[in-house]
Short mmCIF file of C-alpha atoms in Angstrom, two decimals:
data_model
loop_
_atom_site.label_atom_id
_atom_site.label_comp_id
_atom_site.label_asym_id
_atom_site.label_seq_id
_atom_site.Cartn_x
_atom_site.Cartn_y
_atom_site.Cartn_z
CA UNK A 118 -3.24 60.25 21.34
CA UNK A 119 0.47 59.62 20.86
CA UNK A 120 2.23 60.91 17.75
CA UNK A 121 2.88 58.48 14.94
CA UNK A 122 6.59 58.36 15.82
CA UNK A 123 5.67 57.50 19.40
CA UNK A 124 2.81 55.07 18.79
CA UNK A 125 2.44 52.49 21.53
CA UNK A 126 2.66 48.74 21.11
CA UNK A 127 -1.08 48.60 21.84
CA UNK A 128 -1.78 50.94 18.93
CA UNK A 129 0.35 48.88 16.58
CA UNK A 130 -1.45 45.75 17.77
CA UNK A 131 -4.78 47.43 17.04
CA UNK A 132 -3.60 47.94 13.43
CA UNK A 133 -3.13 44.17 13.23
CA UNK A 134 -6.56 43.49 14.75
CA UNK A 135 -8.27 45.75 12.22
CA UNK A 136 -6.87 43.68 9.36
CA UNK A 137 -6.89 40.24 10.99
CA UNK A 138 -10.13 39.59 12.93
CA UNK A 139 -8.84 36.21 14.13
CA UNK A 140 -6.13 38.02 16.12
CA UNK A 141 -8.72 40.30 17.69
CA UNK A 142 -10.83 37.28 18.60
CA UNK A 143 -7.90 35.50 20.25
CA UNK A 144 -6.96 38.62 22.23
CA UNK A 145 -10.55 39.17 23.37
CA UNK A 146 -10.78 35.58 24.59
CA UNK A 147 -7.29 34.85 25.87
CA UNK A 148 -5.31 38.12 25.91
CA UNK A 149 -5.13 38.20 29.71
CA UNK A 150 -4.01 34.56 29.98
CA UNK A 151 -0.39 33.55 30.72
CA UNK A 152 1.30 32.28 27.59
CA UNK A 153 2.19 28.95 29.21
CA UNK A 154 -1.44 28.30 30.15
CA UNK A 155 -2.60 29.23 26.66
CA UNK A 156 0.01 26.92 25.11
CA UNK A 157 -1.43 23.96 27.03
CA UNK A 158 -4.79 24.60 25.38
CA UNK A 159 -3.16 23.71 22.07
CA UNK A 160 -2.55 20.15 23.23
CA UNK A 161 -5.81 18.25 22.96
CA UNK A 162 -6.29 14.48 23.18
CA UNK A 163 -6.95 12.37 20.08
CA UNK A 164 -10.51 12.41 18.80
CA UNK A 165 -12.54 9.78 16.91
CA UNK A 166 -11.50 9.78 13.27
CA UNK A 167 -12.80 8.64 9.89
CA UNK A 168 -9.73 6.41 9.42
CA UNK A 169 -7.20 4.87 11.78
CA UNK A 170 -4.25 7.12 12.70
CA UNK A 171 -1.85 4.21 13.12
CA UNK A 172 -0.30 4.54 9.64
CA UNK A 173 0.96 8.04 10.48
CA UNK A 174 3.27 6.44 13.04
CA UNK A 175 4.93 4.39 10.30
CA UNK A 176 5.02 7.31 7.85
CA UNK A 177 6.76 9.51 10.42
CA UNK A 178 9.19 6.75 11.39
CA UNK A 179 10.06 6.04 7.75
CA UNK A 180 10.88 9.69 7.10
CA UNK A 181 13.01 10.19 10.21
CA UNK A 182 14.88 6.90 10.60
CA UNK A 183 17.25 7.15 7.59
CA UNK A 184 18.25 10.66 8.66
CA UNK A 185 18.29 10.75 12.48
CA UNK A 186 18.32 7.06 13.37
CA UNK A 187 15.95 4.50 14.85
CA UNK A 188 15.87 5.84 18.42
CA UNK A 189 14.77 9.37 17.55
CA UNK A 190 12.43 8.06 14.85
CA UNK A 191 10.71 5.75 17.33
CA UNK A 192 10.40 8.39 20.04
CA UNK A 193 9.09 11.03 17.63
CA UNK A 194 6.54 8.70 16.06
CA UNK A 195 5.31 7.61 19.49
CA UNK A 196 5.07 11.19 20.76
CA UNK A 197 3.17 12.21 17.64
CA UNK A 198 0.63 9.47 18.21
CA UNK A 199 0.26 10.21 21.92
CA UNK A 200 -1.30 13.63 21.30
CA UNK A 201 -4.21 14.84 19.24
CA UNK A 202 -2.54 17.90 17.73
CA UNK A 203 0.33 18.72 15.42
CA UNK A 204 1.98 22.02 14.53
CA UNK A 205 1.44 23.01 10.87
CA UNK A 206 2.56 26.65 10.59
CA UNK A 207 6.19 26.09 9.58
CA UNK A 208 7.84 26.04 6.16
CA UNK A 209 10.38 23.34 5.34
CA UNK A 210 14.05 24.28 5.52
CA UNK A 211 16.72 25.16 8.04
CA UNK A 212 14.63 27.48 10.18
CA UNK A 213 15.86 30.89 11.31
CA UNK A 214 12.47 32.61 11.08
CA UNK A 215 11.81 33.97 14.57
CA UNK A 216 8.03 33.54 14.39
CA UNK A 217 8.10 29.85 13.49
CA UNK A 218 11.10 28.95 15.68
CA UNK A 219 9.60 30.59 18.75
CA UNK A 220 6.13 29.38 17.82
CA UNK A 221 7.43 25.82 17.95
CA UNK A 222 8.96 26.47 21.38
CA UNK A 223 5.69 27.95 22.66
CA UNK A 224 3.77 24.98 21.23
CA UNK A 225 6.15 22.66 23.11
CA UNK A 226 5.89 24.59 26.39
CA UNK A 227 4.57 21.64 28.39
CA UNK A 228 7.45 19.42 27.24
CA UNK A 229 10.11 22.09 27.78
CA UNK A 230 9.13 22.71 31.40
CA UNK A 231 8.64 19.02 32.17
CA UNK A 232 4.87 19.08 32.58
CA UNK A 233 4.54 16.53 29.78
CA UNK A 234 6.65 13.38 29.42
CA UNK A 235 7.35 13.45 25.67
CA UNK A 236 11.00 13.73 24.64
CA UNK A 237 10.44 15.19 21.17
CA UNK A 238 8.53 18.08 19.60
CA UNK A 239 7.34 16.91 16.14
CA UNK A 240 6.69 19.74 13.68
CA UNK A 241 4.98 19.27 10.30
CA UNK A 242 6.43 21.61 7.65
CA UNK A 243 5.19 22.57 4.19
CA UNK A 244 7.77 22.19 1.43
CA UNK A 245 5.73 23.49 -1.53
CA UNK A 246 7.27 26.95 -1.17
CA UNK A 247 10.34 28.33 -2.97
CA UNK A 248 13.68 28.58 -1.21
CA UNK A 249 13.34 32.35 -1.39
CA UNK A 250 10.01 32.60 0.46
CA UNK A 251 9.51 34.91 3.43
CA UNK A 252 10.96 32.32 5.82
CA UNK A 253 14.08 32.11 3.60
CA UNK A 254 14.90 28.41 3.55
CA UNK A 255 17.61 29.47 1.11
CA UNK A 256 19.88 30.61 3.94
CA UNK A 257 20.11 32.29 7.36
CA UNK A 258 18.10 35.17 8.83
CA UNK A 259 19.81 37.68 11.11
CA UNK A 260 17.73 39.99 13.29
CA UNK A 261 20.60 42.36 14.05
CA UNK A 262 22.23 45.13 12.06
CA UNK A 263 24.73 47.88 12.88
CA UNK A 264 23.52 50.27 10.18
CA UNK A 265 21.07 52.41 12.12
CA UNK A 266 17.34 52.96 12.21
CA UNK A 267 16.56 52.82 8.48
CA UNK A 268 17.57 49.18 8.10
CA UNK A 269 15.09 46.49 7.09
CA UNK A 270 15.32 43.29 9.14
CA UNK A 271 15.96 40.43 9.09
CA UNK A 272 19.12 40.38 7.00
CA UNK A 273 19.33 37.47 4.55
CA UNK A 274 22.53 35.44 4.30
CA UNK A 275 22.15 33.00 1.37
CA UNK A 276 23.51 29.47 1.22
CA UNK A 277 21.92 28.48 -2.08
CA UNK A 278 22.79 30.56 -5.18
CA UNK A 279 20.41 33.04 -6.71
CA UNK A 280 19.56 30.79 -9.67
CA UNK A 281 17.97 28.25 -7.29
CA UNK A 282 15.83 30.70 -5.33
CA UNK A 283 12.59 29.59 -7.01
CA UNK A 284 13.25 25.87 -6.50
CA UNK A 285 10.67 24.26 -4.22
CA UNK A 286 12.20 23.55 -0.85
CA UNK A 287 10.97 19.97 -0.73
CA UNK A 288 12.75 19.21 -4.03
CA UNK A 289 15.96 21.17 -3.49
CA UNK A 290 19.24 19.31 -3.84
CA UNK A 291 21.58 19.33 -0.82
CA UNK A 292 23.80 22.35 -0.30
CA UNK A 293 27.52 21.73 -0.81
CA UNK A 294 30.72 22.65 0.98
CA UNK A 295 31.35 25.23 -1.76
CA UNK A 296 28.06 26.95 -0.89
CA UNK A 297 28.99 26.86 2.80
CA UNK A 298 32.35 28.47 2.01
CA UNK A 299 30.69 31.31 0.08
CA UNK A 300 28.41 31.97 3.07
CA UNK A 301 31.47 32.12 5.33
CA UNK A 302 33.09 34.70 3.05
CA UNK A 303 29.91 36.79 2.98
CA UNK A 304 29.69 36.68 6.78
CA UNK A 305 33.24 38.00 7.10
CA UNK A 306 32.46 40.69 4.51
CA UNK A 307 29.44 41.76 6.53
CA UNK A 308 31.61 41.99 9.64
CA UNK A 309 34.23 44.14 7.86
CA UNK A 310 31.48 46.50 6.67
CA UNK A 311 30.11 46.69 10.24
CA UNK A 312 26.80 45.39 8.96
CA UNK A 313 26.75 42.87 11.83
CA UNK A 314 28.63 42.79 15.12
CA UNK A 315 31.72 40.67 15.75
CA UNK A 316 29.65 38.56 18.14
CA UNK A 317 26.99 37.84 15.54
CA UNK A 318 29.63 37.07 12.91
CA UNK A 319 31.36 34.67 15.30
CA UNK A 320 28.05 32.91 16.00
CA UNK A 321 27.24 32.51 12.30
CA UNK A 322 30.74 31.20 11.55
CA UNK A 323 30.41 28.71 14.38
CA UNK A 324 27.11 27.44 12.96
CA UNK A 325 28.43 27.20 9.42
CA UNK A 326 31.53 25.31 10.54
CA UNK A 327 30.03 22.98 13.15
CA UNK A 328 26.51 22.31 11.85
CA UNK A 329 26.65 22.82 8.09
CA UNK A 330 30.07 21.33 7.32
CA UNK A 331 29.88 17.95 9.05
CA UNK A 332 29.77 14.77 6.96
CA UNK A 333 26.40 13.69 8.37
CA UNK A 334 24.88 16.83 6.82
CA UNK A 335 26.88 17.14 3.61
CA UNK A 336 26.37 13.46 2.71
CA UNK A 337 22.56 13.67 2.67
CA UNK A 338 20.75 13.25 -0.63
CA UNK A 339 18.34 16.18 -0.22
CA UNK A 340 18.13 19.59 1.41
CA UNK A 341 15.05 18.38 3.31
CA UNK A 342 17.17 15.71 5.03
CA UNK A 343 19.91 18.25 5.76
CA UNK A 344 17.34 20.58 7.26
CA UNK A 345 16.02 17.85 9.57
CA UNK A 346 19.52 17.30 10.97
CA UNK A 347 20.52 20.95 11.29
CA UNK A 348 17.18 22.01 12.81
CA UNK A 349 17.59 19.38 15.50
CA UNK A 350 21.14 20.62 16.22
CA UNK A 351 19.95 24.22 16.35
CA UNK A 352 17.34 23.13 18.87
CA UNK A 353 20.03 21.54 21.05
CA UNK A 354 22.06 24.75 20.86
CA UNK A 355 19.07 26.90 21.80
CA UNK A 356 17.68 24.79 24.63
CA UNK A 357 19.62 24.67 27.90
CA UNK A 358 16.61 23.62 29.93
CA UNK A 359 17.99 20.27 31.09
CA UNK A 360 20.84 17.85 30.52
CA UNK A 361 18.80 16.21 27.76
CA UNK A 362 16.47 18.80 26.19
CA UNK A 363 13.76 17.52 23.83
CA UNK A 364 14.54 16.90 20.18
CA UNK A 365 12.77 19.30 17.81
CA UNK A 366 12.04 17.24 14.71
CA UNK A 367 10.85 18.88 11.48
CA UNK A 368 8.94 16.51 9.18
CA UNK A 369 7.86 17.27 5.62
CA UNK A 370 4.07 17.14 5.56
CA UNK A 371 3.88 16.49 1.80
CA UNK A 372 6.13 13.44 2.21
CA UNK A 373 3.95 12.13 5.05
CA UNK A 374 0.89 12.71 2.85
CA UNK A 375 2.44 10.97 -0.16
CA UNK A 376 3.18 7.88 1.92
CA UNK A 377 -0.38 7.84 3.26
CA UNK A 378 -1.76 8.28 -0.25
CA UNK A 379 0.10 5.17 -1.33
CA UNK A 380 -2.19 3.28 1.01
CA UNK A 381 -5.39 5.31 0.67
CA UNK A 382 -5.50 5.21 -3.13
CA UNK A 383 -5.63 1.42 -2.90
CA UNK A 384 -8.58 1.57 -0.50
CA UNK A 385 -11.89 2.46 -2.13
CA UNK A 386 -13.36 3.27 1.30
CA UNK A 387 -10.71 5.84 2.19
CA UNK A 388 -11.73 9.49 2.25
CA UNK A 389 -9.13 10.46 -0.37
CA UNK A 390 -10.19 7.73 -2.81
CA UNK A 391 -13.85 8.70 -2.52
CA UNK A 392 -13.17 12.42 -3.04
CA UNK A 393 -10.82 11.85 -5.97
CA UNK A 394 -12.83 9.22 -7.84
CA UNK A 395 -16.50 9.66 -6.86
CA UNK A 396 -17.35 12.12 -9.63
CA UNK A 397 -20.39 13.64 -7.90
CA UNK A 398 -18.60 14.14 -4.58
CA UNK A 399 -15.44 15.41 -6.30
CA UNK A 400 -17.25 17.95 -8.46
CA UNK A 401 -19.22 19.30 -5.52
CA UNK A 402 -16.09 19.72 -3.42
CA UNK A 403 -14.21 21.41 -6.26
CA UNK A 404 -17.12 23.81 -6.67
CA UNK A 405 -17.55 24.61 -2.97
CA UNK A 406 -13.82 25.12 -2.28
CA UNK A 407 -13.34 27.35 -5.32
CA UNK A 408 -11.79 30.56 -3.97
CA UNK A 409 -10.87 29.09 -0.58
CA UNK A 410 -7.31 30.12 0.41
CA UNK A 411 -5.03 27.10 0.17
CA UNK A 412 -7.26 25.49 -2.47
CA UNK A 413 -7.88 26.79 -6.00
CA UNK A 414 -9.42 29.42 -8.26
CA UNK A 415 -11.02 27.42 -11.05
CA UNK A 416 -11.49 30.25 -13.57
CA UNK A 417 -7.94 31.55 -13.16
CA UNK A 418 -6.61 28.01 -13.59
CA UNK A 419 -8.61 27.67 -16.81
CA UNK A 420 -7.33 31.02 -18.07
CA UNK A 421 -3.74 30.05 -17.28
CA UNK A 422 -4.22 26.76 -19.13
CA UNK A 423 -5.59 28.33 -22.32
CA UNK A 424 -4.00 31.80 -22.57
CA UNK A 425 -1.15 32.11 -25.13
CA UNK A 426 2.43 32.79 -24.08
CA UNK A 427 3.93 32.58 -20.62
CA UNK A 428 1.48 32.69 -17.66
CA UNK A 429 1.23 36.12 -16.05
CA UNK A 430 1.93 34.96 -12.49
CA UNK A 431 -1.60 35.46 -11.14
CA UNK A 432 -2.21 33.34 -8.04
CA UNK A 433 -4.31 30.33 -8.99
CA UNK A 434 -3.87 27.68 -6.33
CA UNK A 435 -4.05 24.10 -7.57
CA UNK A 436 -6.55 21.24 -7.55
CA UNK A 437 -5.40 18.35 -5.33
CA UNK A 438 -1.75 18.32 -6.50
CA UNK A 439 1.05 20.53 -7.73
CA UNK A 440 2.86 19.38 -10.84
CA UNK A 441 6.67 19.44 -10.78
CA UNK A 442 8.54 20.75 -13.82
CA UNK A 443 12.11 19.94 -14.90
CA UNK A 444 13.44 22.85 -12.84
CA UNK A 445 11.86 21.54 -9.61
CA UNK A 446 9.31 24.34 -9.62
CA UNK A 447 5.63 23.83 -8.96
CA UNK A 448 2.98 23.86 -11.70
CA UNK A 449 -0.65 24.78 -10.87
CA UNK A 450 -3.04 22.07 -12.08
CA UNK A 451 -6.71 21.78 -12.89
CA UNK A 452 -8.77 18.66 -13.55
CA UNK A 453 -10.01 18.27 -17.14
CA UNK A 454 -11.99 15.65 -19.03
CA UNK A 455 -10.30 14.67 -22.29
CA UNK A 456 -12.04 12.06 -24.47
CA UNK A 457 -13.78 10.59 -21.45
CA UNK A 458 -10.74 10.37 -19.17
CA UNK A 459 -9.69 12.84 -16.51
CA UNK A 460 -6.30 14.52 -16.51
CA UNK A 461 -4.39 16.91 -14.28
CA UNK A 462 -3.39 19.70 -16.67
CA UNK A 463 -1.46 22.93 -16.41
CA UNK A 464 1.32 25.06 -17.81
CA UNK A 465 4.61 25.83 -16.12
CA UNK A 466 6.14 29.30 -15.82
CA UNK A 467 7.74 28.99 -19.27
CA UNK A 468 4.40 28.18 -20.85
CA UNK A 469 5.10 24.48 -21.42
CA UNK A 470 2.21 22.10 -20.86
CA UNK A 471 1.95 19.52 -18.08
CA UNK A 472 -0.53 16.64 -18.45
CA UNK A 473 -1.02 13.54 -16.31
CA UNK A 474 -3.76 10.91 -16.25
CA UNK A 475 -5.85 11.21 -13.09
CA UNK A 476 -6.08 7.59 -12.02
CA UNK A 477 -4.82 5.60 -9.06
CA UNK A 478 -1.75 4.02 -10.63
CA UNK A 479 -0.57 7.20 -12.36
CA UNK A 480 -0.93 9.24 -9.17
CA UNK A 481 1.00 6.74 -7.04
CA UNK A 482 3.82 6.50 -9.58
CA UNK A 483 4.01 10.28 -10.01
CA UNK A 484 4.25 10.78 -6.25
CA UNK A 485 7.03 8.21 -6.01
CA UNK A 486 8.94 9.84 -8.90
CA UNK A 487 8.36 13.35 -7.51
CA UNK A 488 6.41 14.52 -10.54
CA UNK A 489 3.52 15.49 -8.27
CA UNK A 490 3.39 17.08 -4.83
CA UNK A 491 0.27 16.94 -2.62
CA UNK A 492 -1.43 20.31 -2.31
CA UNK A 493 -2.19 21.99 0.99
CA UNK A 494 -5.78 20.78 0.74
CA UNK A 495 -4.73 17.18 0.11
CA UNK A 496 -2.32 17.27 3.06
CA UNK A 497 -5.07 18.43 5.40
CA UNK A 498 -7.54 15.98 3.82
CA UNK A 499 -5.41 12.99 4.81
CA UNK A 500 -3.95 14.17 8.11
CA UNK A 501 -6.63 16.39 9.62
CA UNK A 502 -9.94 15.22 8.18
CA UNK A 503 -9.29 11.52 7.50
CA UNK A 504 -7.12 10.82 10.56
CA UNK A 505 -8.48 13.39 12.98
CA UNK A 506 -5.38 15.40 13.91
CA UNK A 507 -6.12 18.88 15.21
CA UNK A 508 -3.70 21.12 13.30
CA UNK A 509 -2.25 24.11 15.15
CA UNK A 510 -2.09 26.90 12.62
CA UNK A 511 -1.65 30.61 12.16
CA UNK A 512 -3.75 33.66 11.49
CA UNK A 513 -4.97 32.43 8.09
CA UNK A 514 -5.23 28.68 8.67
CA UNK A 515 -8.15 28.93 11.06
CA UNK A 516 -10.32 30.48 8.35
CA UNK A 517 -9.45 28.26 5.40
CA UNK A 518 -9.28 25.01 7.39
CA UNK A 519 -12.74 25.68 8.83
CA UNK A 520 -13.99 26.37 5.30
CA UNK A 521 -12.56 23.02 4.17
CA UNK A 522 -14.08 21.21 7.16
CA UNK A 523 -17.54 22.64 6.61
CA UNK A 524 -17.42 21.84 2.90
CA UNK A 525 -16.32 18.22 3.44
CA UNK A 526 -18.86 17.59 6.17
CA UNK A 527 -21.74 19.08 4.18
CA UNK A 528 -20.81 17.20 1.00
CA UNK A 529 -20.51 13.88 2.82
CA UNK A 530 -23.85 14.47 4.47
CA UNK A 531 -25.48 15.03 1.07
CA UNK A 532 -23.96 11.69 -0.01
CA UNK A 533 -25.66 10.07 2.98
CA UNK A 534 -22.46 9.59 5.00
CA UNK A 535 -23.75 11.28 8.15
CA UNK A 536 -21.46 9.37 10.53
CA UNK A 537 -18.22 10.56 8.95
CA UNK A 538 -19.64 14.03 8.36
CA UNK A 539 -20.31 14.40 12.10
CA UNK A 540 -16.82 13.17 13.03
CA UNK A 541 -15.22 15.70 10.70
CA UNK A 542 -17.36 18.48 12.15
CA UNK A 543 -15.94 17.72 15.61
CA UNK A 544 -12.32 18.33 14.52
CA UNK A 545 -10.99 21.60 15.90
CA UNK A 546 -9.76 23.75 13.02
CA UNK A 547 -9.08 27.12 14.67
CA UNK A 548 -6.20 26.23 17.01
CA UNK A 549 -3.95 29.26 16.75
CA UNK A 550 -0.25 29.76 17.36
CA UNK A 551 1.21 32.49 15.26
CA UNK A 552 2.52 36.02 15.60
CA UNK A 553 3.52 35.46 19.23
CA UNK A 554 7.10 35.74 20.50
CA UNK A 555 8.40 35.02 23.99
CA UNK A 556 12.06 36.06 23.59
CA UNK A 557 13.55 39.29 22.24
CA UNK A 558 17.01 40.77 21.78
CA UNK A 559 18.17 44.30 22.57
CA UNK A 560 18.80 46.55 19.58
CA UNK A 561 20.19 50.05 19.28
CA UNK A 562 18.56 53.19 20.68
CA UNK A 563 16.15 51.57 23.16
CA UNK A 564 14.89 48.85 20.84
CA UNK A 565 13.63 45.32 21.38
CA UNK A 566 13.92 43.09 18.31
CA UNK A 567 12.74 39.55 17.50
CA UNK A 568 15.15 36.81 18.53
CA UNK A 569 15.81 34.03 16.06
CA UNK A 570 18.15 31.06 16.55
CA UNK A 571 21.30 33.14 15.99
CA UNK A 572 20.30 35.66 18.65
CA UNK A 573 19.21 32.94 21.08
CA UNK A 574 22.38 30.88 20.58
CA UNK A 575 24.78 33.80 20.98
CA UNK A 576 23.01 34.61 24.25
CA UNK A 577 23.96 31.18 25.59
CA UNK A 578 20.58 29.56 24.95
CA UNK A 579 17.33 29.39 26.89
CA UNK A 580 17.31 28.03 30.45
CA UNK A 581 14.50 27.13 32.85
CA UNK A 582 14.39 30.62 34.37
CA UNK A 583 14.01 32.11 30.89
CA UNK A 584 11.13 29.75 30.19
CA UNK A 585 9.39 30.62 33.45
CA UNK A 586 9.59 34.31 32.59
CA UNK A 587 8.56 33.75 28.96
CA UNK A 588 5.54 31.62 29.74
CA UNK A 589 4.47 34.17 32.35
CA UNK A 590 3.92 36.76 29.63
CA UNK A 591 0.30 37.33 28.73
CA UNK A 592 -0.96 36.36 25.30
CA UNK A 593 -1.37 40.08 24.56
CA UNK A 594 2.25 40.80 25.50
CA UNK A 595 3.43 37.91 23.32
CA UNK A 596 1.50 39.41 20.40
CA UNK A 597 3.21 42.75 21.03
CA UNK A 598 6.58 41.02 20.89
CA UNK A 599 5.54 39.52 17.55
CA UNK A 600 4.54 42.80 15.90
CA UNK A 601 7.37 42.70 13.35
CA UNK A 602 5.79 39.67 11.69
CA UNK A 603 2.09 40.28 12.33
CA UNK A 604 2.12 43.83 10.94
CA UNK A 605 3.49 42.40 7.68
CA UNK A 606 0.96 39.54 7.74
CA UNK A 607 -1.79 42.11 8.16
CA UNK A 608 -0.48 44.19 5.27
CA UNK A 609 -0.57 47.23 7.57
CA UNK A 610 -0.01 50.48 5.73
CA UNK A 611 2.94 51.36 7.96
CA UNK A 612 4.95 48.44 6.53
CA UNK A 613 4.44 49.55 2.93
CA UNK A 614 4.76 53.32 3.06
CA UNK A 615 6.97 54.31 5.97
CA UNK A 616 10.73 53.84 6.04
CA UNK A 617 12.17 53.08 9.44
CA UNK A 618 8.89 51.57 10.66
CA UNK A 619 10.70 48.66 12.28
CA UNK A 620 12.74 51.05 14.42
CA UNK A 621 9.57 52.70 15.73
CA UNK A 622 7.91 49.36 16.43
CA UNK A 623 11.09 48.13 18.18
CA UNK A 624 11.07 51.22 20.39
CA UNK A 625 7.39 50.73 21.18
CA UNK A 626 8.13 47.14 22.19
CA UNK A 627 10.95 48.38 24.42
CA UNK A 628 8.66 50.84 26.18
CA UNK A 629 6.02 48.17 26.77
CA UNK A 630 8.01 44.98 27.34
CA UNK A 631 11.35 45.92 28.92
CA UNK A 632 11.74 43.96 32.13
CA UNK A 633 8.87 41.66 31.21
CA UNK A 634 10.16 39.65 28.24
CA UNK A 635 13.32 37.48 28.51
CA UNK A 636 16.22 39.19 26.72
CA UNK A 637 18.73 37.37 24.54
CA UNK A 638 21.89 39.35 25.27
CA UNK A 639 25.19 38.26 23.69
CA UNK A 640 27.05 35.93 26.04
CA UNK A 641 30.73 36.64 26.85
CA UNK A 642 31.76 33.20 25.55
CA UNK A 643 31.02 34.47 22.04
#
């Protein structure tokens, strides 16, 4: 057995498997398989669905067209409809998180190498997270530091000020040129302190000046729109696979869902209408999904609603929708009967009450005015279960989405709707793309570190040879490259109690993956 300081990548991966059985299952089934072959398994054809999928085309087009133009909107909407799957592991925002950025590239493997004819990679992102979440939509993530082995990566370079860190990403106002200037000053300060290299500083400055400061970005009316533009430009900077690499297009899943709800809540036969307003079906579903991750905890919601003072911050989930307070922060909601009518009720973080009538017209108006945001369950209800899209998720999604599917199918069957119950049962809910990396960057002292957009861009981007090498990695090797993120996801003890753990993991990756994984080395042009 190796010493703790010399643990192998395999031993670290076993720590992940002990905490996350879904990872162990994937490695047992597909660990030997080349990553490119595995990625193709994620792309399944459309399946029969409870409702027509055609309205998703229009919803996607309507979100993209005002921001990126008619051509990209048309191509993205068509590509989305051509397949049966969609990526749903990413958070909304300008994306520097290595796991999600590389996960999207792996998901799009067939398009990147020309095996598939699509010209876009549509990604559905969740915006009901604060700017300061682990993926840090609030600014940039840097996977390099000059301060030695005790550092904690990635470094966080904020764009938005600290007082906006709890704002929900989907409701954040656009960043300004003043915010961009502060980020430039901080970058130069980091360089002077030798926190980052001159090459990394130069790359960040280039991004801030050429992507963040252009009129097309600064003139947008929301951060979500800015993120759509900048993410596409980052994709163009990263991908050097052809003269015209595919467009990576991030769409806000809650906005897609809200547009679909505008239609479904006017159709008494739609799945959403039946679940919201058929009292027997609704109550059964609320009961059976109580405690399901991504859904709600009914008793904790009730306690939050009735306890005096400010809520204590206990995780509650929310039933069907999040409320939006005056500070653009989300409010957990439960469904209550008051004098014969049903209301969505809750209290915000300051203890102030939130109440809204739970009927069709009120819901549609609240969605349009951004007083409500569809919950994770409602998003999957409309996109996955009603319209039959297989959603490619992460280590946790496979469990909770399967729970949702089983609950919906069983409840519909009890209602006598066997046909729709059987269609929902056939939807694949355990498609998995998370915790796998295909590109790494060299660190100090024989380290291999995750490569995010900054590291990939300063290396000159990814070419066809890089892709060939990356997609030749086995699924097991790709999981080893992703240990930085998956050890945290697993809550492994090493991440909580041992300083310098990232250095040891980076060295273990170097011993196992050097010469096998494509390296993002700084290019002389930077």
